[in-house]
mmCIF file of C-alpha atoms in Angstrom:
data_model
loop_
_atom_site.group_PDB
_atom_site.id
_atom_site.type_symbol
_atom_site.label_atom_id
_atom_site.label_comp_id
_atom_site.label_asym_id
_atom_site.label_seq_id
_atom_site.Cartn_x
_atom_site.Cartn_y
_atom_site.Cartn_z
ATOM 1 C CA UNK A 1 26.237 19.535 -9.810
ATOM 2 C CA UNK A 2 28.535 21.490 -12.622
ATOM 3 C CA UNK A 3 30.153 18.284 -13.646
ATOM 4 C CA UNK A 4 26.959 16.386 -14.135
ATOM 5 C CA UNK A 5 25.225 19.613 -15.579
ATOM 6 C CA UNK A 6 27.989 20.203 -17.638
ATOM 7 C CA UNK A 7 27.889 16.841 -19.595
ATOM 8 C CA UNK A 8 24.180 16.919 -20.432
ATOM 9 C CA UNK A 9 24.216 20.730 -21.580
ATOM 10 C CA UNK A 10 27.109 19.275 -24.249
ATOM 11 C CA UNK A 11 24.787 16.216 -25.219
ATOM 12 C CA UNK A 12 21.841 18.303 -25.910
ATOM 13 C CA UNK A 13 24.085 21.183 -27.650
ATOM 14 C CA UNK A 14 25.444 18.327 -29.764
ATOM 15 C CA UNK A 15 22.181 16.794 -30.525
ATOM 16 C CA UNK A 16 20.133 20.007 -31.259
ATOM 17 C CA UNK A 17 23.153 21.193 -33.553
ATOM 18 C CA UNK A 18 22.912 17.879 -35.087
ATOM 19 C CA UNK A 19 19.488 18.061 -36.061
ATOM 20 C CA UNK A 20 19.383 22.279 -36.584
ATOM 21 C CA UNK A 21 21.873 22.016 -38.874
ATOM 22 C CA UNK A 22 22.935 18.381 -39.868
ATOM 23 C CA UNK A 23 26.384 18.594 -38.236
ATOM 24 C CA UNK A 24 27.982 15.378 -36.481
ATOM 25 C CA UNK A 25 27.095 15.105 -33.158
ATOM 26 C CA UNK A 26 30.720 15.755 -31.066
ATOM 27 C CA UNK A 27 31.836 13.396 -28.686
ATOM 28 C CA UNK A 28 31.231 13.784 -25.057
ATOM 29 C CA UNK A 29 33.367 11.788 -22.890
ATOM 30 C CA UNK A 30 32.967 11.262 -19.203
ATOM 31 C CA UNK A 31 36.656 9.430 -18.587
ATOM 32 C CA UNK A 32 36.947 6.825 -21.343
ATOM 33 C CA UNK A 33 33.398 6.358 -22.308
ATOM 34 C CA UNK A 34 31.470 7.751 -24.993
ATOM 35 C CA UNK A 35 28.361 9.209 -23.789
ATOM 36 C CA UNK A 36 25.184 8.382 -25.749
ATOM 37 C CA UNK A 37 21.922 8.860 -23.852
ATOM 38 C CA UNK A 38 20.738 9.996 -20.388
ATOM 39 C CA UNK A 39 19.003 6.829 -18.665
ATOM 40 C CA UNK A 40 17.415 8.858 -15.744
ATOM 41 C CA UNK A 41 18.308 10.722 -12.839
ATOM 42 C CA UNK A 42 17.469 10.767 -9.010
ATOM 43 C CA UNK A 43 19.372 11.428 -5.594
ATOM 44 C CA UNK A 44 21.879 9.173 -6.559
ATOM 45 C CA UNK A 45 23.355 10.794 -9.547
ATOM 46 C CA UNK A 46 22.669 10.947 -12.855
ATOM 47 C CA UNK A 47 23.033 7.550 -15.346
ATOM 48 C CA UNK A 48 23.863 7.844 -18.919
ATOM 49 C CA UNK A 49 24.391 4.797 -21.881
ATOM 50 C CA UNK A 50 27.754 4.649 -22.713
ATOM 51 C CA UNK A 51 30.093 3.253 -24.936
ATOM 52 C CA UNK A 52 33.414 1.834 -23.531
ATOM 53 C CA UNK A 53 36.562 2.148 -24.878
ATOM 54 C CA UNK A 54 36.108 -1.822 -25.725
ATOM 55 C CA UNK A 55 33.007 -0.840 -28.003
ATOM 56 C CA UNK A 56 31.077 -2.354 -25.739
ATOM 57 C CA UNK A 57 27.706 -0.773 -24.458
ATOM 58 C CA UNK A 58 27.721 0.462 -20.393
ATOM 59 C CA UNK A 59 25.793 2.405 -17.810
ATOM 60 C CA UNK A 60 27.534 5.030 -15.926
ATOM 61 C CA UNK A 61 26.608 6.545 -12.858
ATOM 62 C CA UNK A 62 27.924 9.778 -11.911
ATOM 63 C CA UNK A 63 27.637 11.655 -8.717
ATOM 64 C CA UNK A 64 29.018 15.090 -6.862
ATOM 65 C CA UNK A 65 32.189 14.346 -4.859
ATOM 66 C CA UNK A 66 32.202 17.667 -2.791
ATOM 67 C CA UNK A 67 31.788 15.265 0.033
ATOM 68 C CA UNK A 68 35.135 13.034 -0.075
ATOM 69 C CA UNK A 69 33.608 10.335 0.816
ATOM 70 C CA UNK A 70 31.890 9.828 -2.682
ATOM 71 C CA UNK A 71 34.640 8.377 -4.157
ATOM 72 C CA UNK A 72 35.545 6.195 -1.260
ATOM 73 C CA UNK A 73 32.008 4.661 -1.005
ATOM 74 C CA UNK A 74 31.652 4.146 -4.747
ATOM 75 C CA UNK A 75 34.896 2.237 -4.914
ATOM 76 C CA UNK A 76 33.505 0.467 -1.852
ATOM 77 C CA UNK A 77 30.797 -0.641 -3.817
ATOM 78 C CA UNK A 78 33.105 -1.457 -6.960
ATOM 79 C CA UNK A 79 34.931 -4.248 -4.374
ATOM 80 C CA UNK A 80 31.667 -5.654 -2.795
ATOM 81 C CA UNK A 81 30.511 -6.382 -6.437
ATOM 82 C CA UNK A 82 33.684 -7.588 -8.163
ATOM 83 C CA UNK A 83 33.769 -9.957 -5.374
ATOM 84 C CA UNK A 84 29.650 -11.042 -6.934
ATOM 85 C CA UNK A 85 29.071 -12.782 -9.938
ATOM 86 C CA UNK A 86 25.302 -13.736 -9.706
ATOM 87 C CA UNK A 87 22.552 -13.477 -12.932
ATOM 88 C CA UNK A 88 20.348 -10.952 -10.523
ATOM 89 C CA UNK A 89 23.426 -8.631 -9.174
ATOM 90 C CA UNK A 90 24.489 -5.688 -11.332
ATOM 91 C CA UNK A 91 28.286 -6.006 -12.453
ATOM 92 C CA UNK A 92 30.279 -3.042 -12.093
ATOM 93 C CA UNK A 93 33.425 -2.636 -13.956
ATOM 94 C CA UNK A 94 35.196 0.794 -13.524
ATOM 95 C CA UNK A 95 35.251 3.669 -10.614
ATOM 96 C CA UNK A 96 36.590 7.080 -11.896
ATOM 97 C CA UNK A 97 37.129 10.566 -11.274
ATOM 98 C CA UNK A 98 35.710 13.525 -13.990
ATOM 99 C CA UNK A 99 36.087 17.084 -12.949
ATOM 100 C CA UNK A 100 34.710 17.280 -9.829
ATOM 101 C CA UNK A 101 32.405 13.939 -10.121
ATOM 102 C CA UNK A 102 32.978 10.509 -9.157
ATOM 103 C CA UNK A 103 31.229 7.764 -11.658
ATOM 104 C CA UNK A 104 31.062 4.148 -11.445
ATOM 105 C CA UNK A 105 30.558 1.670 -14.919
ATOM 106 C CA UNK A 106 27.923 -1.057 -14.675
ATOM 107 C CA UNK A 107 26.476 -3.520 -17.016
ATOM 108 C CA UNK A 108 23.806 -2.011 -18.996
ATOM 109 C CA UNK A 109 20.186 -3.310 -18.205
ATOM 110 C CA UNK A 110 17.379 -1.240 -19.838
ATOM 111 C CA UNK A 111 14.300 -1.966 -17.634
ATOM 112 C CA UNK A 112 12.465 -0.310 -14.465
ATOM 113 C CA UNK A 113 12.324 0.558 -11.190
ATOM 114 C CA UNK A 114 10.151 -2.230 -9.188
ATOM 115 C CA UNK A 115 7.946 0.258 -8.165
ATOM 116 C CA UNK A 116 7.302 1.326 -11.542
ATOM 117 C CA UNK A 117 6.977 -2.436 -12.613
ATOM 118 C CA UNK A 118 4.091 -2.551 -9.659
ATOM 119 C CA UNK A 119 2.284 0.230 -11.621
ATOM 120 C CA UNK A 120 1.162 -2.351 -14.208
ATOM 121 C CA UNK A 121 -1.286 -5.123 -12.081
ATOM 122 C CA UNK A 122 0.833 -8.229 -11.233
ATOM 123 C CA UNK A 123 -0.874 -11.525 -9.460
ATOM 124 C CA UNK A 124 0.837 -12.743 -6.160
ATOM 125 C CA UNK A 125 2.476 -15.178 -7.717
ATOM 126 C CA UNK A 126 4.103 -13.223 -10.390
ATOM 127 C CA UNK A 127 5.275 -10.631 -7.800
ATOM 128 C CA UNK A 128 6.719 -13.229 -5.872
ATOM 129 C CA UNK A 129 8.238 -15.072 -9.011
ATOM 130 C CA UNK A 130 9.855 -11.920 -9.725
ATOM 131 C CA UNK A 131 11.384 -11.164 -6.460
ATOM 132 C CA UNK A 132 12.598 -14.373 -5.227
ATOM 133 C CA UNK A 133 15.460 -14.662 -7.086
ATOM 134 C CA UNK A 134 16.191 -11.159 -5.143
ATOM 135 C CA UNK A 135 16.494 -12.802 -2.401
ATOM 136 C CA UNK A 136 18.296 -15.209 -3.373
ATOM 137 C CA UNK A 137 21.137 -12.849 -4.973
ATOM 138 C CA UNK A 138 20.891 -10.987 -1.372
ATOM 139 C CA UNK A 139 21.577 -14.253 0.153
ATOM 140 C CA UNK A 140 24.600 -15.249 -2.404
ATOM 141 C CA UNK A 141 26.169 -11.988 -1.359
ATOM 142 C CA UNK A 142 25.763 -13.090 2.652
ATOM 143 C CA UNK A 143 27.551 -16.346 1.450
ATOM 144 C CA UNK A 144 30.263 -13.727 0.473
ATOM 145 C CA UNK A 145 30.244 -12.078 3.632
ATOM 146 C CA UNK A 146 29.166 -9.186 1.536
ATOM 147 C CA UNK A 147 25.842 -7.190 3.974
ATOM 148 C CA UNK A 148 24.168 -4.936 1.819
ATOM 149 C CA UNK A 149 22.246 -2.297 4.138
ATOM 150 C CA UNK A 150 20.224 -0.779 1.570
ATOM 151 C CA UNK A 151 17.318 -2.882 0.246
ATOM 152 C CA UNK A 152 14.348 -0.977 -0.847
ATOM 153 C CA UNK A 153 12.603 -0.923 -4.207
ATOM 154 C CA UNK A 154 14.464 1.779 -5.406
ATOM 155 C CA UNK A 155 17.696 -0.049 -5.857
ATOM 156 C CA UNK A 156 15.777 -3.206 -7.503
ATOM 157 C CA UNK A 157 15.629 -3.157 -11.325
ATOM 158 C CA UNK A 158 13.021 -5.526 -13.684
ATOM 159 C CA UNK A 159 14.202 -5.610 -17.068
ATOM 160 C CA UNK A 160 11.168 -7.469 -19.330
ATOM 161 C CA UNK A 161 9.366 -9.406 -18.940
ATOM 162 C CA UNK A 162 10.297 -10.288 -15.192
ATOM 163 C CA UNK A 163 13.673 -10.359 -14.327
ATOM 164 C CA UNK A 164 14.725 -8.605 -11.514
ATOM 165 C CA UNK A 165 18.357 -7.092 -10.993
ATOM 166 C CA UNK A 166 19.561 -6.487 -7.542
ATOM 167 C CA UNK A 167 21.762 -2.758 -7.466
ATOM 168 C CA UNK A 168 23.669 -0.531 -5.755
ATOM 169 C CA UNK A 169 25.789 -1.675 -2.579
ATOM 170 C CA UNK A 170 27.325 1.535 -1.934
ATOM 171 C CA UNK A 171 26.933 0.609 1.625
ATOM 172 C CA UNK A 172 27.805 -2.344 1.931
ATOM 173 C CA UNK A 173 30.313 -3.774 4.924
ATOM 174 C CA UNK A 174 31.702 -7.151 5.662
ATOM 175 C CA UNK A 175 29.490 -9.160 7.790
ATOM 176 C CA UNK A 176 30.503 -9.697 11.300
ATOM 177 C CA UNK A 177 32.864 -12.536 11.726
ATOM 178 C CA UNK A 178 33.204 -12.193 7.861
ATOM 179 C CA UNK A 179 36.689 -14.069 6.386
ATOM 180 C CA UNK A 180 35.882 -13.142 2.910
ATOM 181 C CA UNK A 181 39.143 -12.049 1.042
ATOM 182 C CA UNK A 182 39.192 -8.564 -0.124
ATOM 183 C CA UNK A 183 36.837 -7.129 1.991
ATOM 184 C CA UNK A 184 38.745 -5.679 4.678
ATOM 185 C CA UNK A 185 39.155 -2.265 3.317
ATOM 186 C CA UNK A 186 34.954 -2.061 3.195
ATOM 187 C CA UNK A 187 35.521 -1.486 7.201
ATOM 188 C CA UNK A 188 36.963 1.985 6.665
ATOM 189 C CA UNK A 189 34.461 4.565 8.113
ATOM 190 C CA UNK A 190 32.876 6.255 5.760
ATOM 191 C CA UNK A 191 29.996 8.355 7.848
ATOM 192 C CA UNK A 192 30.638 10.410 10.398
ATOM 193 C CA UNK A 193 29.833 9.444 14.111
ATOM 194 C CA UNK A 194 25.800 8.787 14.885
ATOM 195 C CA UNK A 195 25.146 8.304 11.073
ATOM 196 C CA UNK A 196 22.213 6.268 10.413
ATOM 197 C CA UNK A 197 22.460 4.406 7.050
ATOM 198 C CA UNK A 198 19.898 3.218 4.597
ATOM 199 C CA UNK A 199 16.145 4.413 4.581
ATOM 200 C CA UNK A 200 13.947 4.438 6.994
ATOM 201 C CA UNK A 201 11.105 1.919 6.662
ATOM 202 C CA UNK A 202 13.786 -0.669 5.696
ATOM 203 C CA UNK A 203 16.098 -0.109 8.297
ATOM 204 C CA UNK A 204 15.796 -3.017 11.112
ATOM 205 C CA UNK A 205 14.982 -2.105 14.626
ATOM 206 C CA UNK A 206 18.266 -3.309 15.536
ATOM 207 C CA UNK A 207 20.216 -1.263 12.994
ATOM 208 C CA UNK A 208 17.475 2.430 14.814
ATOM 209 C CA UNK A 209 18.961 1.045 18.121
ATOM 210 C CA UNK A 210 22.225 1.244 17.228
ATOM 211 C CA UNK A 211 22.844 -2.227 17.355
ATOM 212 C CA UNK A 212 25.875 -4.411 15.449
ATOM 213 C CA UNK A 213 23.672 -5.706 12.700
ATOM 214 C CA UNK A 214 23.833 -9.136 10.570
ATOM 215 C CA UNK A 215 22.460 -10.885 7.587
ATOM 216 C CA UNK A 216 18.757 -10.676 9.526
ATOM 217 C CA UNK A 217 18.765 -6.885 8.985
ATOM 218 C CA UNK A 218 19.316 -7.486 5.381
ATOM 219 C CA UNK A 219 16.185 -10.030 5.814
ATOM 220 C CA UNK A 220 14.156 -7.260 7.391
ATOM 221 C CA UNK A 221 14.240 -5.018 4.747
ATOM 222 C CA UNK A 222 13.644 -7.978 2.311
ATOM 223 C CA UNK A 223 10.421 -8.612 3.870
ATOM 224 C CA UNK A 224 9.566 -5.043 3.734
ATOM 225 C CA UNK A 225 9.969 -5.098 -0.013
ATOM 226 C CA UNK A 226 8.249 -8.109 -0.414
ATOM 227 C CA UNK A 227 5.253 -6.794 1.900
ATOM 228 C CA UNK A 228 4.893 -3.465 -0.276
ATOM 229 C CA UNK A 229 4.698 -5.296 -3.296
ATOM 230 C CA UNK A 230 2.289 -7.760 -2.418
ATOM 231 C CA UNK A 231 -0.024 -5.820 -0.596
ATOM 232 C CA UNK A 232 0.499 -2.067 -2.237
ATOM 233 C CA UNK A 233 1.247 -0.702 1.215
ATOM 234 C CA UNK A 234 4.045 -0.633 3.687
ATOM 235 C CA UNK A 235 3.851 -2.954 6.761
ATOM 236 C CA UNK A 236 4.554 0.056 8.902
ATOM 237 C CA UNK A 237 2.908 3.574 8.668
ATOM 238 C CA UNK A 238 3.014 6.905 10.057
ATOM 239 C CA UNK A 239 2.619 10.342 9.166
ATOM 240 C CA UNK A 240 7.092 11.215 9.931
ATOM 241 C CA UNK A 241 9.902 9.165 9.556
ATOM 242 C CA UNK A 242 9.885 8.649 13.427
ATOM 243 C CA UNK A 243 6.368 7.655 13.639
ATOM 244 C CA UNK A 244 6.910 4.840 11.064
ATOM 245 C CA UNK A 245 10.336 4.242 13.002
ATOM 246 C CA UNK A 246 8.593 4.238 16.210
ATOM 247 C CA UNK A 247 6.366 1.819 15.081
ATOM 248 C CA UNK A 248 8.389 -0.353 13.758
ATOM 249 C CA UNK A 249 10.591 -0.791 16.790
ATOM 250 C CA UNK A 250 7.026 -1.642 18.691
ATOM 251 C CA UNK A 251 6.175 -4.336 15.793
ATOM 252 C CA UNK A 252 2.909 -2.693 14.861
ATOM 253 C CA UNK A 253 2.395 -4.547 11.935
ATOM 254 C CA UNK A 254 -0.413 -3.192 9.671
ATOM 255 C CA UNK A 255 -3.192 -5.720 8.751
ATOM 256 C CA UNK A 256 -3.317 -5.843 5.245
ATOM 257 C CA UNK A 257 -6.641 -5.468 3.064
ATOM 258 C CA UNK A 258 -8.698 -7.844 1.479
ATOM 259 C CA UNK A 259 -6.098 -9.794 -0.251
ATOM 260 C CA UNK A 260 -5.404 -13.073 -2.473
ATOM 261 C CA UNK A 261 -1.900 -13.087 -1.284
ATOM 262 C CA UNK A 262 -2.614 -16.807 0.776
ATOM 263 C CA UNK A 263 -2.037 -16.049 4.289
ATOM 264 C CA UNK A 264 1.146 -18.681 4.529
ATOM 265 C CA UNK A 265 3.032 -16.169 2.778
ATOM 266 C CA UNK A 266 2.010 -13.834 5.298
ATOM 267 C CA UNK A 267 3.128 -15.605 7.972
ATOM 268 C CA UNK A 268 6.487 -15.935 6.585
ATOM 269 C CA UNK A 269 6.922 -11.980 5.969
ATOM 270 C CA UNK A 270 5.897 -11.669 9.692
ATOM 271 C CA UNK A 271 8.405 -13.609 10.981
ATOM 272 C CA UNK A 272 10.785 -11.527 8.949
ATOM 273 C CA UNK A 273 9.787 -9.163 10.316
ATOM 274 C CA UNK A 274 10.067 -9.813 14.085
ATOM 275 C CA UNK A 275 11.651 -7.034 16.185
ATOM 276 C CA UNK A 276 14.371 -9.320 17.681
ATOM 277 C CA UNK A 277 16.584 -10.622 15.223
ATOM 278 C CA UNK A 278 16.864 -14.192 16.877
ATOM 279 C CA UNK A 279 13.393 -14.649 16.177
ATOM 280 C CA UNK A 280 13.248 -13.939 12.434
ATOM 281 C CA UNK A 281 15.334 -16.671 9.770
ATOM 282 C CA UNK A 282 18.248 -17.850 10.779
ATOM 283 C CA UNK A 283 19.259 -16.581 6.935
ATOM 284 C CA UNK A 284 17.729 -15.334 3.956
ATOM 285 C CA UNK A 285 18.109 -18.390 1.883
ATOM 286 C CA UNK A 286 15.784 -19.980 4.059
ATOM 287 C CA UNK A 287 13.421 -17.017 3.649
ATOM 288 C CA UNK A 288 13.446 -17.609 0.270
ATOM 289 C CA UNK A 289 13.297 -21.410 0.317
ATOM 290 C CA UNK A 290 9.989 -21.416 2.124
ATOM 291 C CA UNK A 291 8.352 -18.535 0.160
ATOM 292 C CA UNK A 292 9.790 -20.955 -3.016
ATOM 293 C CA UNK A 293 7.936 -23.956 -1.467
ATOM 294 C CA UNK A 294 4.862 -21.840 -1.071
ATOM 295 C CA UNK A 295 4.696 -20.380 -4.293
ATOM 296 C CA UNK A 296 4.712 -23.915 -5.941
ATOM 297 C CA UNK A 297 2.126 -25.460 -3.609
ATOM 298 C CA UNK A 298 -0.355 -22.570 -4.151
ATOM 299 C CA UNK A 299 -0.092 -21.738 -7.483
ATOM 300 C CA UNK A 300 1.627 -24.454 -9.140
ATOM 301 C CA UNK A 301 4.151 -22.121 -10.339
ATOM 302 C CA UNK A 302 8.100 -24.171 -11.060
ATOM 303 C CA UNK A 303 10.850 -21.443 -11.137
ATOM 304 C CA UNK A 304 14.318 -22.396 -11.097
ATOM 305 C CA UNK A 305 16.344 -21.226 -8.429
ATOM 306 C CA UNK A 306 18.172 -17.603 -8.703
#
């Protein structure tokens, strides 16, 4: 990772000059953005606060492109989200080339990983609160004929108090049947023959198979999230990737613990869940409008729709 490497060794030079010796701290550009701070870093890439040429403030992503496909996928993603304008989707606004790195521009939302946001304890009905208007962006992007292919906690973001951002559809494709404008070029192929995308866990038996997947897979994973967080615990377990695989693709379902999560809510997450697509939601608005129902008949709680 020179490129990435490269542009944090000249932040910290800058900054440890800076305070050494009181000299300015140089600019350090990745394209046409000022870099100001390192946000975090992961298998993704690396994400720094920027300032754009505009003067407004940014967060950029940048990633290795020694695999060509980088840059296609990331402008992939650009598309699926110009195409979005929802208050729980990330906006991006710029794909880009530096050195040997791709990077793409998004809004700039300083909050935390969900799973890091589960640290702190959250009632059922705050989890739920939280994530519903996930949903509800995942289903907005269905309505778009946008299918994500990728929901897990690590691409959901809750900036305070609980407002959760929906990110990163570097995978997305058109759904099938899909006449959204624009989208077409989302088709190309971007893995290579027998690629299995997203993570396993999240990935719906269909999409293991080998299957054509829809909307429903996207509703799988959803439910997987939602299980996790509510219960602390994934619906499926196993000691590999193929055990927990194998098991989902037989529906063992894991009976939660002792739980205040009311067992309606279960139900709903279980039917989700269901190995054959047909016999899940027929979308993931309606998902979410039942777990919306639920949440205000249990616990009284009125949130406005995402």
């Amino acid at each position: 990772m020179a490129s990435v490497v490269q542009v944090e060794r000249q932040r910290l030079h800058g900054e440890l000059r800076a305070r050494l010796f009181g000299e300015r701290r140089p600019t350090v550009r990745i394209g046409g953005y000022e870099v100001e701070r390192k946000l975090g870093q992961g298998g993704g890439g690396t994400v720094f606060a920027v300032r754009g040429p505009d003067g407004q403030p940014y967060a950029l992503k940048i990633v290795e492109s020694g695999d060509p496909r980088s840059l296609a996928r990331l402008r992939r993603e650009g598309r699926a989200l110009s195409a979005l304008v929802h208050p729980h989707i990330v906006r991006m606004h710029d794909v880009g080339t530096h050195d040997k790195a791709v990077y793409v521009v998004l809004d700039l939302v300083e909050g935390e990983g969900l799973r890091s946001w589960l640290a702190t304890a959250r009632s059922w009905s705050e989890i739920l609160a939280c994530l519903l208007p996930v949903l509800e962006a995942l289903a907005a992007a269905h309505e778009r004929g946008i299918l994500h292919r990728d929901l897990k906690p690590g691409n959901i973001l809750v900036e305070a108090p609980s407002h959760a951002w929906l990110l990163d559809f570097g995978l997305a494709k058109p759904l099938p049947d899909s006449d959204a404008q624009g989208l077409t070029h989302m088709s190309q192929a971007l893995t290579g023959t027998g690629d299995l995308l997203g993570t396993v866990g999240y990935i719906a038996p269909e999409h293991l198979l080998g299957h054509p997947v829809d909307a429903r897979a996207d509703q799988y994973a959803a439910a997987v999230v939602l299980w996790e967080a509510l219960y602390g615990e994934p619906p499926y377990t196993g000691h590999t990737v193929v055990d927990i695989g194998l098991a989902a693709l037989k529906g063992n379902l894991c009976t939660p613990a002792d739980t205040v999560v009311p067992a309606e809510v279960e139900t709903v997450l279980r039917k989700s869940l269901r190995v054959e697509p047909e016999e899940r939601y027929p979308s993931v608005g309606a998902m979410a409008a039942h777990l919306r129902d639920l949440l205000r008949k249990q616990s009284g709680t009125v949130l406005p729709a995402g």
